[in-house]
Short mmCIF file of C-alpha atoms and ligand atoms in Angstrom, two decimals:
data_model
loop_
_atom_site.label_atom_id
_atom_site.label_comp_id
_atom_site.label_asym_id
_atom_site.label_seq_id
_atom_site.Cartn_x
_atom_site.Cartn_y
_atom_site.Cartn_z
CA MET A 235 0.00 0.00 0.00
CA GLY A 236 2.91 2.31 0.81
CA ALA A 237 4.30 1.95 -2.73
CA GLY A 238 0.85 2.56 -4.25
CA ILE A 239 0.38 5.74 -2.21
CA ALA A 240 3.88 6.95 -3.12
CA GLU A 241 3.24 6.30 -6.83
CA THR A 242 0.00 8.27 -6.64
CA ALA A 243 1.76 11.12 -4.83
CA VAL A 244 4.64 11.51 -7.31
CA ALA A 245 2.21 11.24 -10.23
CA ALA A 246 0.18 14.06 -8.63
CA GLY A 247 3.29 16.27 -8.53
CA LEU A 248 4.33 15.90 -4.88
CA GLU A 249 7.94 15.51 -3.73
CA THR A 250 7.71 12.17 -1.93
CA VAL A 251 9.95 10.24 0.45
CA LEU A 252 9.31 6.49 0.68
CA PHE A 253 10.40 5.16 4.08
CA ASP A 254 10.62 1.56 5.24
CA PRO A 255 12.81 0.51 8.21
CA PHE A 256 13.93 -2.54 6.23
CA GLU A 257 16.30 -1.44 3.47
CA ALA A 258 15.33 -4.28 1.14
CA ALA A 259 11.63 -3.43 1.60
CA ALA A 260 12.33 0.25 0.90
CA ALA A 261 14.21 -0.65 -2.29
CA SER A 262 11.53 -3.04 -3.51
CA GLY A 263 8.88 -0.41 -2.73
CA ALA A 264 10.71 2.12 -4.90
CA GLU A 265 11.00 -0.48 -7.65
CA ARG A 266 7.23 -1.03 -7.47
CA VAL A 267 6.65 2.70 -7.86
CA ARG A 268 8.86 2.79 -10.96
CA ARG A 269 7.20 -0.31 -12.42
CA GLY A 270 3.77 1.18 -11.78
CA LEU A 271 4.69 4.37 -13.63
CA THR A 272 6.13 2.39 -16.55
CA ARG A 273 2.93 0.32 -16.76
CA SER A 274 0.87 3.51 -16.83
CA VAL A 275 2.91 4.72 -19.82
CA GLU A 276 2.51 1.33 -21.58
CA ARG A 277 -1.25 1.42 -21.06
CA GLY A 278 -1.51 4.99 -22.33
CA ARG A 279 -2.54 6.46 -18.98
CA LEU A 280 0.60 8.65 -18.64
CA GLU A 281 2.91 10.46 -21.07
CA SER A 282 6.47 9.14 -20.96
CA GLU A 283 7.91 12.56 -19.94
CA THR A 284 5.32 12.93 -17.18
CA ALA A 285 6.29 9.51 -15.80
CA THR A 286 10.00 10.40 -15.88
CA ALA A 287 9.29 13.65 -14.05
CA ALA A 288 7.15 11.75 -11.52
CA ALA A 289 9.90 9.19 -10.87
CA SER A 290 12.38 12.01 -10.22
CA ARG A 291 10.19 13.25 -7.35
CA LEU A 292 10.70 10.01 -5.40
CA SER A 293 13.43 9.51 -2.83
CA VAL A 294 13.86 6.39 -0.73
CA THR A 295 15.14 5.95 2.79
CA ALA A 296 15.40 3.49 5.68
CA SER A 297 16.04 6.32 8.11
CA LEU A 298 13.10 8.04 9.78
CA GLU A 299 15.03 11.31 10.21
CA ASP A 300 14.82 11.81 6.43
CA LEU A 301 11.10 12.54 6.87
CA ALA A 302 11.85 15.66 8.92
CA GLY A 303 10.97 18.09 6.12
CA CYS A 304 7.61 16.50 5.16
CA ASP A 305 4.35 18.45 5.47
CA ALA A 306 2.39 15.23 5.78
CA VAL A 307 3.26 11.61 6.49
CA ILE A 308 0.94 8.73 5.56
CA GLU A 309 1.83 5.52 7.36
CA ALA A 310 1.04 2.12 5.84
CA ALA A 311 2.90 -0.08 8.31
CA PRO A 312 1.51 -3.52 9.34
CA GLU A 313 -2.00 -3.57 10.82
CA ASP A 314 -1.05 -3.59 14.51
CA LEU A 315 -1.95 -0.92 17.06
CA GLY A 316 1.41 -1.13 18.88
CA VAL A 317 3.41 -0.85 15.65
CA LYS A 318 1.37 2.13 14.44
CA GLN A 319 1.46 3.96 17.78
CA GLY A 320 5.22 3.38 18.03
CA LEU A 321 5.77 4.65 14.50
CA LEU A 322 3.66 7.79 15.00
CA ALA A 323 5.42 8.53 18.32
CA SER A 324 8.80 8.37 16.52
CA LEU A 325 7.45 10.53 13.69
CA GLU A 326 6.27 13.08 16.23
CA GLU A 327 9.87 13.35 17.40
CA ALA A 328 11.42 13.39 13.92
CA CYS A 329 9.02 15.79 12.13
CA ALA A 330 8.06 19.42 12.60
CA SER A 331 5.13 20.17 14.90
CA ALA A 332 2.97 21.22 11.92
CA THR A 333 3.36 17.88 10.12
CA MET A 334 0.10 16.04 9.58
CA LEU A 335 0.25 12.37 10.61
CA ALA A 336 -2.14 10.18 8.63
CA THR A 337 -2.75 6.46 9.01
CA ASN A 338 -3.91 4.10 6.27
CA THR A 339 -5.30 1.57 8.76
CA SER A 340 -8.30 -0.35 7.50
CA SER A 341 -9.62 -1.55 10.84
CA ILE A 342 -7.95 -0.01 13.89
CA PRO A 343 -9.89 2.89 15.46
CA ILE A 344 -8.16 6.18 14.55
CA THR A 345 -8.97 7.41 18.05
CA ALA A 346 -6.91 4.57 19.55
CA ILE A 347 -3.94 5.23 17.23
CA ALA A 348 -4.08 8.97 17.98
CA ALA A 349 -4.09 8.27 21.73
CA GLY A 350 -0.46 7.10 21.46
CA VAL A 351 1.03 10.52 20.60
CA LYS A 352 1.50 13.78 22.48
CA ARG A 353 -0.35 15.91 19.89
CA PRO A 354 -3.26 13.72 18.73
CA ASP A 355 -5.00 16.68 17.06
CA ARG A 356 -2.75 16.23 14.01
CA VAL A 357 -3.51 12.51 13.57
CA VAL A 358 -6.15 11.49 11.00
CA GLY A 359 -7.22 8.41 9.02
CA MET A 360 -6.61 8.38 5.27
CA HIS A 361 -7.81 5.02 4.04
CA PHE A 362 -6.77 4.22 0.47
CA PHE A 363 -7.90 1.26 -1.63
CA ASN A 364 -5.88 -1.32 -3.48
CA PRO A 365 -4.50 -0.75 -6.14
CA VAL A 366 -4.08 2.85 -4.96
CA PRO A 367 -3.19 4.45 -8.33
CA ARG A 368 -6.37 3.01 -9.92
CA MET A 369 -8.92 3.26 -7.11
CA ARG A 370 -10.51 6.70 -7.12
CA LEU A 371 -11.54 6.92 -3.48
CA VAL A 372 -9.95 7.89 -0.19
CA GLU A 373 -11.86 7.66 3.06
CA VAL A 374 -10.85 10.35 5.55
CA THR A 375 -11.64 9.64 9.20
CA PRO A 376 -11.04 12.00 12.10
CA ALA A 377 -10.22 10.60 15.53
CA MET A 378 -12.12 12.09 18.49
CA GLN A 379 -8.98 14.17 19.05
CA THR A 380 -8.42 15.34 15.43
CA SER A 381 -8.62 19.10 14.86
CA THR A 382 -10.86 20.59 12.18
CA GLN A 383 -7.76 21.96 10.51
CA THR A 384 -6.17 18.49 10.26
CA LEU A 385 -9.39 17.05 8.84
CA GLU A 386 -9.47 19.80 6.21
CA ARG A 387 -5.81 19.27 5.34
CA ALA A 388 -6.34 15.52 4.91
CA SER A 389 -9.36 16.09 2.65
CA GLU A 390 -7.39 18.62 0.60
CA LEU A 391 -4.44 16.23 0.29
CA GLY A 392 -6.81 13.44 -0.83
CA ARG A 393 -8.27 15.68 -3.53
CA GLY A 394 -4.77 16.81 -4.50
CA LEU A 395 -3.89 13.16 -5.07
CA GLY A 396 -6.75 13.03 -7.57
CA LYS A 397 -9.13 11.08 -5.33
CA GLU A 398 -12.77 11.49 -4.45
CA VAL A 399 -12.86 12.14 -0.70
CA VAL A 400 -15.52 10.88 1.67
CA VAL A 401 -15.36 11.78 5.34
CA ALA A 402 -16.46 8.86 7.52
CA ARG A 403 -16.89 8.68 11.28
CA ASP A 404 -14.48 6.58 13.30
CA GLY A 405 -15.99 3.15 13.98
CA PRO A 406 -15.73 -0.49 12.87
CA GLY A 407 -14.72 -0.55 9.18
CA PHE A 408 -15.32 3.22 8.89
CA LEU A 409 -17.70 3.49 5.91
CA VAL A 410 -16.52 1.40 2.95
CA ASN A 411 -15.55 -1.82 4.67
CA ARG A 412 -18.64 -1.62 6.80
CA CYS A 413 -20.87 -1.30 3.71
CA GLY A 414 -19.12 -4.34 2.22
CA ARG A 415 -19.72 -6.67 5.17
CA PRO A 416 -23.10 -8.18 4.15
CA PHE A 417 -21.81 -9.15 0.70
CA TYR A 418 -19.55 -11.71 2.39
CA GLY A 419 -21.66 -12.37 5.48
CA GLU A 420 -24.90 -13.40 3.78
CA ALA A 421 -23.03 -15.32 1.07
CA LEU A 422 -21.35 -17.41 3.77
CA ARG A 423 -24.68 -17.90 5.47
CA LEU A 424 -26.29 -19.12 2.22
CA LEU A 425 -23.38 -21.46 1.61
CA GLN A 426 -23.49 -22.82 5.14
CA ASP A 427 -27.25 -23.48 4.77
CA ARG A 428 -26.56 -25.03 1.34
CA THR A 429 -29.08 -22.75 -0.34
CA ALA A 430 -26.61 -22.61 -3.25
CA ASP A 431 -22.98 -23.52 -3.90
CA VAL A 432 -19.97 -21.20 -4.22
CA GLU A 433 -20.03 -20.95 -8.02
CA GLN A 434 -23.77 -20.35 -8.07
CA ILE A 435 -23.73 -17.61 -5.44
CA ASP A 436 -20.92 -15.84 -7.29
CA ARG A 437 -22.67 -16.18 -10.67
CA ILE A 438 -25.98 -14.98 -9.24
CA CYS A 439 -24.22 -11.89 -7.86
CA ARG A 440 -22.44 -11.17 -11.14
CA VAL A 441 -25.19 -11.94 -13.65
CA GLY A 442 -28.18 -11.04 -11.51
CA GLY A 443 -26.71 -8.25 -9.39
CA GLY A 444 -24.17 -6.69 -11.77
CA PHE A 445 -21.28 -7.12 -9.31
CA GLN A 446 -17.89 -7.39 -11.02
CA MET A 447 -16.93 -10.35 -8.83
CA GLY A 448 -18.85 -12.71 -6.58
CA PRO A 449 -18.27 -12.71 -2.81
CA PHE A 450 -16.24 -15.93 -2.82
CA GLU A 451 -13.96 -14.84 -5.68
CA LEU A 452 -13.43 -11.62 -3.80
CA MET A 453 -12.58 -13.43 -0.56
CA ASP A 454 -10.05 -15.49 -2.52
CA LEU A 455 -8.51 -12.27 -3.85
CA VAL A 456 -8.36 -10.51 -0.49
CA GLY A 457 -7.25 -13.69 1.33
CA ILE A 458 -9.64 -15.88 3.33
CA ASP A 459 -7.41 -15.53 6.41
CA VAL A 460 -7.49 -11.72 6.05
CA SER A 461 -11.23 -11.60 5.54
CA PHE A 462 -11.77 -13.87 8.58
CA ALA A 463 -9.51 -11.60 10.68
CA VAL A 464 -11.52 -8.57 9.53
CA ALA A 465 -14.80 -10.26 10.51
CA ARG A 466 -13.37 -11.06 13.95
CA SER A 467 -12.17 -7.50 14.39
CA PHE A 468 -15.65 -6.12 13.54
CA THR A 469 -17.19 -8.42 16.16
CA GLU A 470 -14.61 -7.42 18.76
CA LEU A 471 -14.90 -3.68 18.10
CA SER A 472 -18.70 -3.79 18.22
CA PHE A 473 -18.87 -6.08 21.27
CA GLY A 474 -20.62 -8.80 19.31
CA GLU A 475 -22.92 -7.04 16.82
CA PRO A 476 -24.82 -10.04 15.30
CA ARG A 477 -24.69 -8.65 11.73
CA TRP A 478 -20.90 -8.82 11.74
CA ARG A 479 -20.33 -12.16 13.43
CA PRO A 480 -18.14 -14.51 11.37
CA TYR A 481 -19.30 -18.01 10.35
CA PRO A 482 -17.74 -21.34 11.39
CA ILE A 483 -17.35 -22.26 7.71
CA GLN A 484 -15.02 -19.24 7.35
CA ALA A 485 -12.99 -20.21 10.42
CA ARG A 486 -12.59 -23.73 9.01
CA MET A 487 -11.32 -22.42 5.67
CA ALA A 488 -8.89 -20.06 7.42
CA ALA A 489 -7.60 -22.94 9.58
CA SER A 490 -7.15 -25.18 6.54
CA GLY A 491 -4.51 -22.91 5.02
CA ARG A 492 -6.57 -22.62 1.82
CA HIS A 493 -6.45 -18.86 1.80
CA GLY A 494 -7.34 -18.07 -1.81
CA ARG A 495 -5.25 -16.96 -4.78
CA LYS A 496 -2.06 -16.49 -2.79
CA THR A 497 -2.06 -20.19 -1.75
CA GLY A 498 -3.31 -21.47 -5.13
CA VAL A 499 -6.56 -22.71 -3.61
CA GLY A 500 -9.38 -21.19 -1.63
CA TRP A 501 -13.05 -21.36 -2.52
CA TYR A 502 -11.72 -21.99 -6.05
CA LEU A 503 -8.70 -23.79 -7.44
CA TYR A 504 -6.18 -21.56 -9.22
CA ALA A 505 -3.85 -24.24 -10.57
CA ASN A 506 -5.10 -24.65 -14.14
CA GLY A 507 -5.96 -21.36 -15.84
CA ARG A 508 -9.45 -19.91 -15.32
CA HIS A 509 -10.92 -20.70 -11.93
CA ARG A 510 -14.51 -20.69 -13.20
CA PRO A 511 -16.53 -20.92 -16.41
CA ASP A 512 -17.51 -17.77 -18.30
CA ASP A 513 -20.91 -16.31 -17.51
CA PRO A 514 -23.85 -17.09 -19.80
CA ALA A 515 -24.57 -14.56 -22.55
CA PRO A 516 -27.71 -12.49 -21.99
CA GLY A 517 -30.83 -14.08 -23.49
CA ALA A 518 -33.47 -12.44 -25.68
CA PRO A 519 -37.17 -12.45 -24.81
CA GLY A 520 -39.54 -14.38 -27.09
CA GLY A 521 -41.48 -17.61 -27.42
CA GLY A 522 -44.63 -16.75 -25.49
CA ASP A 523 -46.56 -17.21 -28.77
CA GLY A 524 -49.74 -15.74 -27.39
CA ARG A 525 -50.09 -18.37 -24.64
CA ALA A 526 -52.03 -17.26 -21.57
CA LEU A 527 -50.20 -16.56 -18.34
CA ALA A 528 -51.76 -15.44 -15.05
CA VAL A 529 -49.88 -13.00 -12.83
CA ALA A 530 -51.35 -12.28 -9.40
CA GLY A 531 -50.08 -9.42 -7.24
CA THR A 532 -49.82 -5.65 -7.14
CA GLY A 533 -46.26 -4.70 -6.12
CA PRO A 534 -43.11 -3.90 -8.15
CA LEU A 535 -42.33 -7.61 -8.64
CA ALA A 536 -45.73 -8.33 -10.20
CA ALA A 537 -45.33 -5.26 -12.42
CA ARG A 538 -41.89 -6.44 -13.58
CA ILE A 539 -43.17 -9.97 -14.32
CA ARG A 540 -46.04 -8.53 -16.39
CA THR A 541 -43.59 -6.41 -18.39
CA LEU A 542 -41.29 -9.40 -19.01
CA ALA A 543 -44.24 -11.65 -19.96
CA THR A 544 -45.67 -9.13 -22.41
CA ALA A 545 -42.25 -8.59 -24.01
CA ALA A 546 -41.92 -12.36 -24.44
CA GLY A 547 -45.27 -12.56 -26.24
CA TYR A 548 -47.57 -13.98 -23.55
CA ALA A 549 -51.20 -12.97 -23.17
CA LEU A 550 -51.94 -12.02 -19.60
CA GLY A 551 -55.13 -13.86 -18.73
CA SER A 552 -57.19 -15.49 -16.02
CA ASN A 553 -56.08 -18.46 -13.93
CA ASP A 554 -58.28 -20.99 -15.71
CA ALA A 555 -56.78 -20.80 -19.18
CA ALA A 556 -53.21 -20.06 -18.10
CA ILE A 557 -50.23 -22.37 -18.71
CA ALA A 558 -48.93 -21.17 -15.34
CA THR A 559 -49.87 -18.81 -12.54
CA ILE A 560 -47.23 -16.59 -11.02
CA ALA A 561 -48.22 -15.15 -7.63
CA THR A 562 -46.04 -12.52 -6.01
CA ASP A 563 -47.80 -11.79 -2.72
CA PRO A 564 -49.05 -14.15 -0.02
CA GLY A 565 -52.84 -14.11 0.11
CA GLU A 566 -53.23 -13.95 -3.70
CA ARG A 567 -55.51 -16.52 -5.40
CA PHE A 568 -53.49 -18.93 -7.50
CA ASP A 569 -55.55 -22.10 -7.77
CA GLY A 570 -55.80 -22.21 -11.57
CA SER A 571 -54.68 -24.73 -14.13
CA GLY A 572 -51.01 -25.14 -15.11
CA CYS A 573 -48.12 -24.91 -12.73
CA THR A 574 -48.03 -22.64 -9.73
CA ILE A 575 -45.01 -20.38 -9.36
CA LEU A 576 -44.74 -18.38 -6.13
CA ALA A 577 -42.42 -15.52 -5.26
CA CYS A 578 -39.97 -16.34 -2.47
CA LYS A 579 -39.65 -12.64 -1.83
CA THR A 580 -40.66 -12.29 1.79
CA SER A 581 -40.94 -16.00 2.56
CA SER A 582 -39.71 -19.42 1.52
CA LEU A 583 -41.99 -21.88 -0.28
CA ALA A 584 -42.19 -23.75 3.03
CA ALA A 585 -43.60 -20.65 4.71
CA TRP A 586 -46.12 -20.30 1.84
CA ARG A 587 -47.04 -23.93 2.79
CA GLN A 588 -47.04 -24.88 -0.90
CA ALA A 589 -45.18 -28.19 -1.27
CA ARG A 590 -46.20 -28.71 -4.91
CA ALA A 591 -45.29 -25.24 -6.16
CA ILE A 592 -42.17 -23.81 -7.80
CA GLY A 593 -40.57 -20.85 -6.04
CA PHE A 594 -38.83 -17.94 -7.74
CA ASN A 595 -37.28 -14.57 -7.04
CA LEU A 596 -35.67 -11.81 -9.04
CA LEU A 597 -34.84 -8.20 -8.33
CA PRO A 598 -37.62 -6.04 -9.78
CA THR A 599 -35.27 -3.62 -11.56
CA ASP A 600 -35.17 -2.70 -15.27
CA ASP A 601 -31.90 -4.48 -15.90
CA VAL A 602 -32.91 -7.89 -14.49
CA ARG A 603 -31.08 -10.75 -16.27
CA LEU A 604 -31.44 -13.71 -13.93
CA VAL A 605 -34.12 -15.57 -12.03
CA GLU A 606 -33.60 -17.98 -9.16
CA LEU A 607 -35.95 -20.98 -9.02
CA SER A 608 -36.54 -23.57 -6.31
CA ARG A 609 -38.91 -26.49 -6.04
CA GLY A 610 -41.26 -27.55 -3.30
CA PRO A 611 -40.61 -31.08 -2.01
CA MET A 612 -43.61 -32.44 -3.95
CA ALA A 613 -43.30 -30.37 -7.14
CA SER A 614 -43.40 -32.47 -10.31
CA ASP A 615 -40.59 -32.64 -12.84
CA ALA A 616 -43.04 -31.44 -15.49
CA ASP A 617 -43.82 -28.27 -13.50
CA ALA A 618 -40.13 -27.63 -12.86
CA ALA A 619 -39.42 -27.97 -16.59
CA SER A 620 -42.28 -25.67 -17.62
CA ALA A 621 -41.29 -23.02 -15.03
CA GLU A 622 -37.73 -23.09 -16.33
CA GLU A 623 -38.89 -22.82 -19.95
CA LEU A 624 -41.21 -19.95 -19.05
CA PHE A 625 -38.47 -17.84 -17.45
CA ARG A 626 -36.08 -18.62 -20.30
CA THR A 627 -38.60 -17.16 -22.75
CA PHE A 628 -38.43 -13.98 -20.61
CA GLY A 629 -34.76 -13.82 -21.69
CA LEU A 630 -33.52 -14.64 -18.18
CA HIS A 631 -30.72 -16.92 -17.09
CA VAL A 632 -32.12 -19.55 -14.70
CA GLU A 633 -30.36 -20.73 -11.55
CA TRP A 634 -31.89 -23.51 -9.41
CA VAL A 635 -31.29 -23.06 -5.69
CA ARG A 636 -32.77 -24.49 -2.49
CA ASP A 637 -35.87 -23.08 -0.88
CA ALA A 638 -35.09 -20.05 1.34
CA PRO A 639 -36.70 -16.67 2.15
CA GLY A 640 -35.56 -14.16 -0.49
CA LEU A 641 -33.39 -16.95 -1.98
CA VAL A 642 -29.86 -15.70 -2.82
CA LEU A 643 -29.53 -12.29 -4.48
CA ALA A 644 -32.34 -10.41 -2.76
CA ALA A 645 -31.17 -11.72 0.63
CA ILE A 646 -27.70 -10.27 -0.03
CA VAL A 647 -28.81 -6.99 -1.60
CA VAL A 648 -31.38 -6.06 1.04
CA GLN A 649 -28.71 -6.50 3.69
CA ILE A 650 -26.30 -4.26 1.80
CA VAL A 651 -29.06 -1.65 1.79
CA ASN A 652 -29.82 -2.28 5.46
CA GLU A 653 -26.17 -1.87 6.51
CA ALA A 654 -26.03 1.45 4.65
CA CYS A 655 -29.21 2.52 6.46
CA PHE A 656 -27.60 1.70 9.81
CA ALA A 657 -24.53 3.74 8.79
CA LEU A 658 -26.76 6.61 7.69
CA GLY A 659 -28.77 6.57 10.91
CA GLU A 660 -25.60 6.49 13.02
CA GLY A 661 -24.22 9.52 11.19
CA VAL A 662 -21.23 7.67 9.69
CA ALA A 663 -21.65 9.69 6.46
CA PRO A 664 -24.37 11.49 4.47
CA PRO A 665 -26.35 9.57 1.77
CA ASN A 666 -24.37 10.73 -1.27
CA ASP A 667 -21.06 9.84 0.36
CA ILE A 668 -22.37 6.38 1.29
CA ASP A 669 -23.29 5.72 -2.34
CA THR A 670 -20.03 7.17 -3.68
CA ALA A 671 -18.00 5.13 -1.20
CA ALA A 672 -19.67 1.86 -2.21
CA ARG A 673 -19.40 2.54 -5.95
CA LEU A 674 -15.78 3.73 -5.92
CA GLY A 675 -14.39 1.81 -2.92
CA LEU A 676 -16.19 -1.51 -3.46
CA ASN A 677 -16.92 -1.27 -7.22
CA TYR A 678 -20.60 -1.90 -6.53
CA PRO A 679 -22.87 -1.45 -9.56
CA ARG A 680 -25.07 0.97 -7.58
CA GLY A 681 -24.80 2.79 -4.30
CA PRO A 682 -26.70 0.92 -1.56
CA LEU A 683 -29.12 3.77 -0.95
CA GLU A 684 -29.69 4.18 -4.70
CA TRP A 685 -30.47 0.47 -4.70
CA GLY A 686 -32.91 0.82 -1.84
CA SER A 687 -34.66 3.62 -3.63
CA ALA A 688 -34.80 1.66 -6.94
CA LEU A 689 -36.18 -1.47 -5.24
CA GLY A 690 -38.51 0.44 -2.95
CA TRP A 691 -37.95 0.84 0.80
CA ARG A 692 -41.03 -1.29 1.54
CA TYR A 693 -39.67 -4.13 -0.64
CA VAL A 694 -36.30 -4.02 1.14
CA HIS A 695 -37.89 -3.84 4.57
CA ASP A 696 -40.34 -6.69 3.95
CA THR A 697 -37.70 -8.99 2.46
CA LEU A 698 -35.51 -8.40 5.50
CA ASP A 699 -38.47 -8.92 7.78
CA GLY A 700 -39.13 -12.25 6.03
CA LEU A 701 -35.55 -13.33 6.72
CA TRP A 702 -35.94 -12.33 10.34
CA ARG A 703 -39.27 -14.19 10.73
CA GLU A 704 -37.95 -17.45 9.33
CA ARG A 705 -34.47 -17.39 10.83
CA ARG A 706 -35.14 -15.60 14.12
CA GLU A 707 -31.72 -13.98 14.11
CA GLU A 708 -30.94 -10.46 15.24
CA ARG A 709 -28.64 -9.94 12.25
CA TYR A 710 -31.75 -9.48 10.09
CA ARG A 711 -33.33 -6.67 12.09
CA PRO A 712 -34.14 -3.62 9.93
CA ALA A 713 -32.20 -0.42 10.63
CA PRO A 714 -34.39 2.31 12.16
CA ALA A 715 -33.76 4.53 9.10
CA LEU A 716 -34.97 1.72 6.81
CA ALA A 717 -38.09 1.07 8.89
CA HIS A 718 -38.92 4.79 8.81
CA ALA A 719 -38.35 4.99 5.03
CA ALA A 720 -40.61 1.96 4.51
CA HIS A 721 -43.38 3.53 6.60
CA HIS A 722 -43.07 6.99 5.03
CA GLY A 723 -42.41 5.75 1.47
CA ALA A 724 -39.24 7.88 1.24
CA MET A 725 -35.90 8.21 3.00
CA HIS A 726 -35.83 11.36 5.14
CA VAL A 727 -32.41 12.18 6.52
N1 NAD B 2223 -3.55 -4.48 1.45
C1 NAD B 2223 -4.66 -3.78 1.26
O1 NAD B 2223 -5.45 -4.07 0.36
C2 NAD B 2223 -4.94 -2.61 2.16
C3 NAD B 2223 -5.97 -1.71 1.80
C4 NAD B 2223 -6.22 -0.59 2.60
C5 NAD B 2223 -5.46 -0.40 3.74
N2 NAD B 2223 -4.48 -1.30 4.08
C6 NAD B 2223 -3.70 -1.02 5.30
O2 NAD B 2223 -2.42 -0.56 4.91
C7 NAD B 2223 -1.44 -0.97 5.86
C8 NAD B 2223 -0.35 -1.75 5.17
O3 NAD B 2223 -0.90 -2.83 4.48
P1 NAD B 2223 -0.06 -3.63 3.37
O4 NAD B 2223 -1.02 -4.62 2.79
O5 NAD B 2223 0.63 -2.70 2.46
O6 NAD B 2223 0.99 -4.40 4.29
P2 NAD B 2223 2.42 -5.01 3.94
O7 NAD B 2223 2.71 -6.01 4.99
O8 NAD B 2223 2.43 -5.45 2.50
O9 NAD B 2223 3.43 -3.78 4.05
C9 NAD B 2223 3.80 -3.24 5.27
C10 NAD B 2223 5.14 -2.55 5.12
O10 NAD B 2223 5.45 -1.92 6.35
C11 NAD B 2223 6.82 -2.11 6.62
N3 NAD B 2223 7.03 -1.98 8.06
C12 NAD B 2223 7.14 -2.93 8.99
N4 NAD B 2223 7.32 -2.37 10.21
C13 NAD B 2223 7.30 -1.03 10.03
C14 NAD B 2223 7.46 0.08 10.90
N5 NAD B 2223 7.63 -0.07 12.20
N6 NAD B 2223 7.42 1.31 10.36
C15 NAD B 2223 7.21 1.50 9.04
N7 NAD B 2223 7.07 0.48 8.18
C16 NAD B 2223 7.11 -0.77 8.66
C17 NAD B 2223 7.13 -3.48 6.07
O11 NAD B 2223 8.50 -3.63 5.80
C18 NAD B 2223 6.29 -3.49 4.81
O12 NAD B 2223 7.01 -2.98 3.71
C19 NAD B 2223 -2.20 -1.74 6.93
O13 NAD B 2223 -2.55 -0.87 7.95
C20 NAD B 2223 -3.44 -2.22 6.18
O14 NAD B 2223 -4.53 -2.45 7.04
C21 NAD B 2223 -4.21 -2.38 3.31
#
């Protein structure tokens, strides 16, 4: 991270000193900076002369005294409170009293790091993302002791480095890592319950949710040991918040030494080329051929199904003549001919008490590309085949999973929205910053609050409530801000 920050700084025109107490590490850091600049020239992101000028702004040292003339120091030492406090205390001695001392910690409270120096008002969090030169965000976090002036200087420095700055309150995972928790947490839960397997959950997130990578691929990239340590640190810092508790399946993987890409095996095997098959190409709607289809329900999901059915050439008709009846809300009449397909939106098929039916769920957004299907224990093969054929004619990719409330994607997405609503309610950051942080820091296809608004606050709330009713776990409780938005029909901040 140190090399990435230094590369960004020299490219932004700042005279930069790269310090590492280990000479070999300092030299390899400088080499990484130079390689990064060369790569930027090769990829057409930097002019050759600009890169040469940038490289000339870098000096390297293994002696802390050489930082004496710096206006600001950003530390990216190992993630350990003692190491960081010790380093900042030495910097306080070596540097001028006006020098700003920033820490790139991703999980240690800034307030605790600042408590280790004599002048904590000049300590601040500046959390960069990997790879630093490419990621456009920096999260700036004041400690309780940080002065307004230091906070302003850190924000200005972040912008000077060409980054979008969000200011996040000090707390577990600040803003970005906190918003990212449910992506892993619910995926692990779904795997542990065997609702779907690793490849399926990842594909559903990519194809159905528009995420660049699935949660398991991402854990393999970050390191399963690292991601388990982060989950433990969230639990510790929050004194056991149920939403952030790790899962035994994660602990077992961490203990096995299968830590992801860096060990050649994690949730996937990285020995022989691609670790997974390519995603299916998007389908085209068509093939309804005027057949009658009944759709019962009034909410956004029913509206989306009607749009998809019409585009595929079905005639929306009564239950009696229909080849299938799709019901989206409990309480709807669906006792017609053909197969019965019920939305597992706020409940599982089991909770609908419909053993012969087929369950389904999809996110009711314009860009929907995937549907999840499940079968009741007594559903016939013929009904399963006709439900699959029906959704394929809608142009959707079909993924069969086990019966569960919300099934896979909606269960994950509503919790991403819920976590953002908790952060909003607790004053971690304002709405726009929450969305910017998730899009730029986590590469999410939408900001979580934008997602909540697109899906409808009532939809998000009721899906979450369904998870809570069937699983009876505190981790599924709706955030107060979400509950209010669902009742009022809009998010009021
Ligand atoms: N890796 C990431 O994706 C990422 C992202 C955001 C933030 N961070 C944070 O950045 C920091 C560094 O992470 P990293 O992944 O680059 O770690 P790393 O282990 O790759 O690098 C740490 C560097 O610190 C040096 N070092 C050791 N003791 C030191 C000391 N006393 N003073 C100064 N330098 C010392 C080491 O020689 C090494 O070069 C951590 O706080 C981490 O949480 C990491």
